[in-house]
XYZ file of C-alpha atoms in Angstrom:
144
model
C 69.366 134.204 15.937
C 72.254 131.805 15.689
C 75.002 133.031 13.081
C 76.591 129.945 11.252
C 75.576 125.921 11.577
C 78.944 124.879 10.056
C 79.816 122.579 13.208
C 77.135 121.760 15.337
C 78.962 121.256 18.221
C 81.337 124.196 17.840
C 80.042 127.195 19.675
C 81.716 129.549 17.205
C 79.961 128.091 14.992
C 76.774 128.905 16.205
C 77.286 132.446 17.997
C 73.556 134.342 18.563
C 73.972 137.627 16.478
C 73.233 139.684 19.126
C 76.806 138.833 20.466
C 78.675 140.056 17.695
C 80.599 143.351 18.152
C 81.683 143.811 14.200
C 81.513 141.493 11.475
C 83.396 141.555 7.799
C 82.741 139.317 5.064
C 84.958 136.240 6.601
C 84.966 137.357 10.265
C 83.399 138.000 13.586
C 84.381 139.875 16.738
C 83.148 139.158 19.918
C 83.881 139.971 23.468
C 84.930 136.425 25.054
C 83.299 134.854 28.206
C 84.794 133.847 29.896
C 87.793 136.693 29.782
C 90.636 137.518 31.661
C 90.615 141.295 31.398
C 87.688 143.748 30.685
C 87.084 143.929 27.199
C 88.905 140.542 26.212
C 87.977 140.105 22.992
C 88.066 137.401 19.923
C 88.386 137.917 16.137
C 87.007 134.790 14.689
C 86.563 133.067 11.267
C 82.930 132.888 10.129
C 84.573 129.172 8.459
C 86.018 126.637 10.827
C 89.666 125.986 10.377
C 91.194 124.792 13.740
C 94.965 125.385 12.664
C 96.059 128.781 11.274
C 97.543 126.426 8.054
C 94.348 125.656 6.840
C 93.134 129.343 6.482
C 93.276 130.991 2.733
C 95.800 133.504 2.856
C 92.963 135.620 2.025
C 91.127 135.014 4.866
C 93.781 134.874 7.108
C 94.669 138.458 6.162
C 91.305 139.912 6.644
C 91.615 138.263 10.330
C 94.814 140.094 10.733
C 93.069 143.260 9.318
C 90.715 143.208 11.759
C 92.766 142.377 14.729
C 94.665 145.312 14.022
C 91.660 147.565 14.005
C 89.569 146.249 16.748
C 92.747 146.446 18.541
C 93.193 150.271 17.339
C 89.662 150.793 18.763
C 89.990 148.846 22.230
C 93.293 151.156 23.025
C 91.481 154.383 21.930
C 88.099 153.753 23.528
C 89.388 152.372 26.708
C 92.978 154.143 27.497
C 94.567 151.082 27.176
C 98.387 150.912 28.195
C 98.628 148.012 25.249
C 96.913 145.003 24.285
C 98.103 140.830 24.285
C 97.365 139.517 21.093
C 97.353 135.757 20.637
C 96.471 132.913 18.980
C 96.418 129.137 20.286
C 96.795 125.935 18.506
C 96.223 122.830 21.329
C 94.961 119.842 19.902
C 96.093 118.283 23.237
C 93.077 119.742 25.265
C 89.838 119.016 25.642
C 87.338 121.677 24.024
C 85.694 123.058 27.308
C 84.673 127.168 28.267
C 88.285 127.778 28.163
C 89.409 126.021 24.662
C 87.601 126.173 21.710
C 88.753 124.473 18.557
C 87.886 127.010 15.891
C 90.567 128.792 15.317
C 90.680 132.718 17.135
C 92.252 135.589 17.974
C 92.664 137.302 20.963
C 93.005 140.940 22.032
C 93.524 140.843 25.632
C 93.580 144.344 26.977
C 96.447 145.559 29.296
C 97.190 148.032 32.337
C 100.572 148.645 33.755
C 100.290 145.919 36.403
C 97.035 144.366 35.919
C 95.672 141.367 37.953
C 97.023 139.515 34.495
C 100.582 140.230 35.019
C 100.017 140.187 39.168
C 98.492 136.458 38.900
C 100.823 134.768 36.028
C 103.066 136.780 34.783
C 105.074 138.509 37.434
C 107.088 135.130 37.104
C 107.203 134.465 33.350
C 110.931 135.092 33.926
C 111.354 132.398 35.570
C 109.550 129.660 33.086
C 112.484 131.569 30.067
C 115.391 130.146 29.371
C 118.334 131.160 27.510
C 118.990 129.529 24.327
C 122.274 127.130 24.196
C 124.482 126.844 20.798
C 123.805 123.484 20.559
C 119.820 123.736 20.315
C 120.191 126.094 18.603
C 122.035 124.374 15.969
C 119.761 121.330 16.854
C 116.901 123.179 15.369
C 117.860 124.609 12.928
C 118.676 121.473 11.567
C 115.238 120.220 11.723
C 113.385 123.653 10.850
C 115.790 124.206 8.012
């Protein structure tokens, strides 16, 4: 019934089979709950790595593999205008229903529109900001 015992306390770790849409040697794919958009889904690691570092390139590729082709198959099967793809790394929250810390993917499903872009991000505009020379120099410096 459960899938993995690597982390006890991680529920990635121990997803029930019957939960998992596809599955590849190194991954999982399952629908999350909670989600924000019908057919939300994540593209997990069967190991747990909690920063995307840590992951054999191997691996990591066969995530990527099969983000692109569960993504492929959400905007086929469900006329999809697109799809959000994203991963988080955020050590500085507490691991709740809303932030796990075994490293995922997700394929967020989007409409022209949504309730998505209508509740959050009909004012990401205004949280951009334009980039100055001097950070960007700044930066550079340190990421160099």
């Amino acid at each position: 019934m459960i899938f993995n015992m690597e982390r006890k306390n991680c529920v990635f770790c121990n997803i029930e089979k019957d939960k998992i849409i596809r599955e590849s040697e190194n991954t999982l794919t399952i629908f999350s709950n909670p989600y924000l958009l019908e057919g939300h889904s994540l593209v997990i690691p069967k190991r747990h790595y909690e920063k995307i570092y840590e992951i054999p390139k191997l691996i990591l590729h066969e995530l990527i593999d099969e983000v692109q082709c569960f993504e492929e198959i959400l905007v086929s099967r469900l006329n999809l205008s697109g799809c959000d793809i994203k991963q988080n790394y955020r050590p500085f929250l507490q691991d709740s229903k809303y932030k796990v810390s075994h490293l995922h993917f997700h394929i967020v499903p989007r409409y022209f529109e949504d309730e998505l872009y209508k509740k959050s991000m009909i004012n990401e505009k205004d949280v951009f900001k334009d980039m100055s020379d001097s950070l960007f120099e700044s930066l550079m410096g340190k990421l160099k």
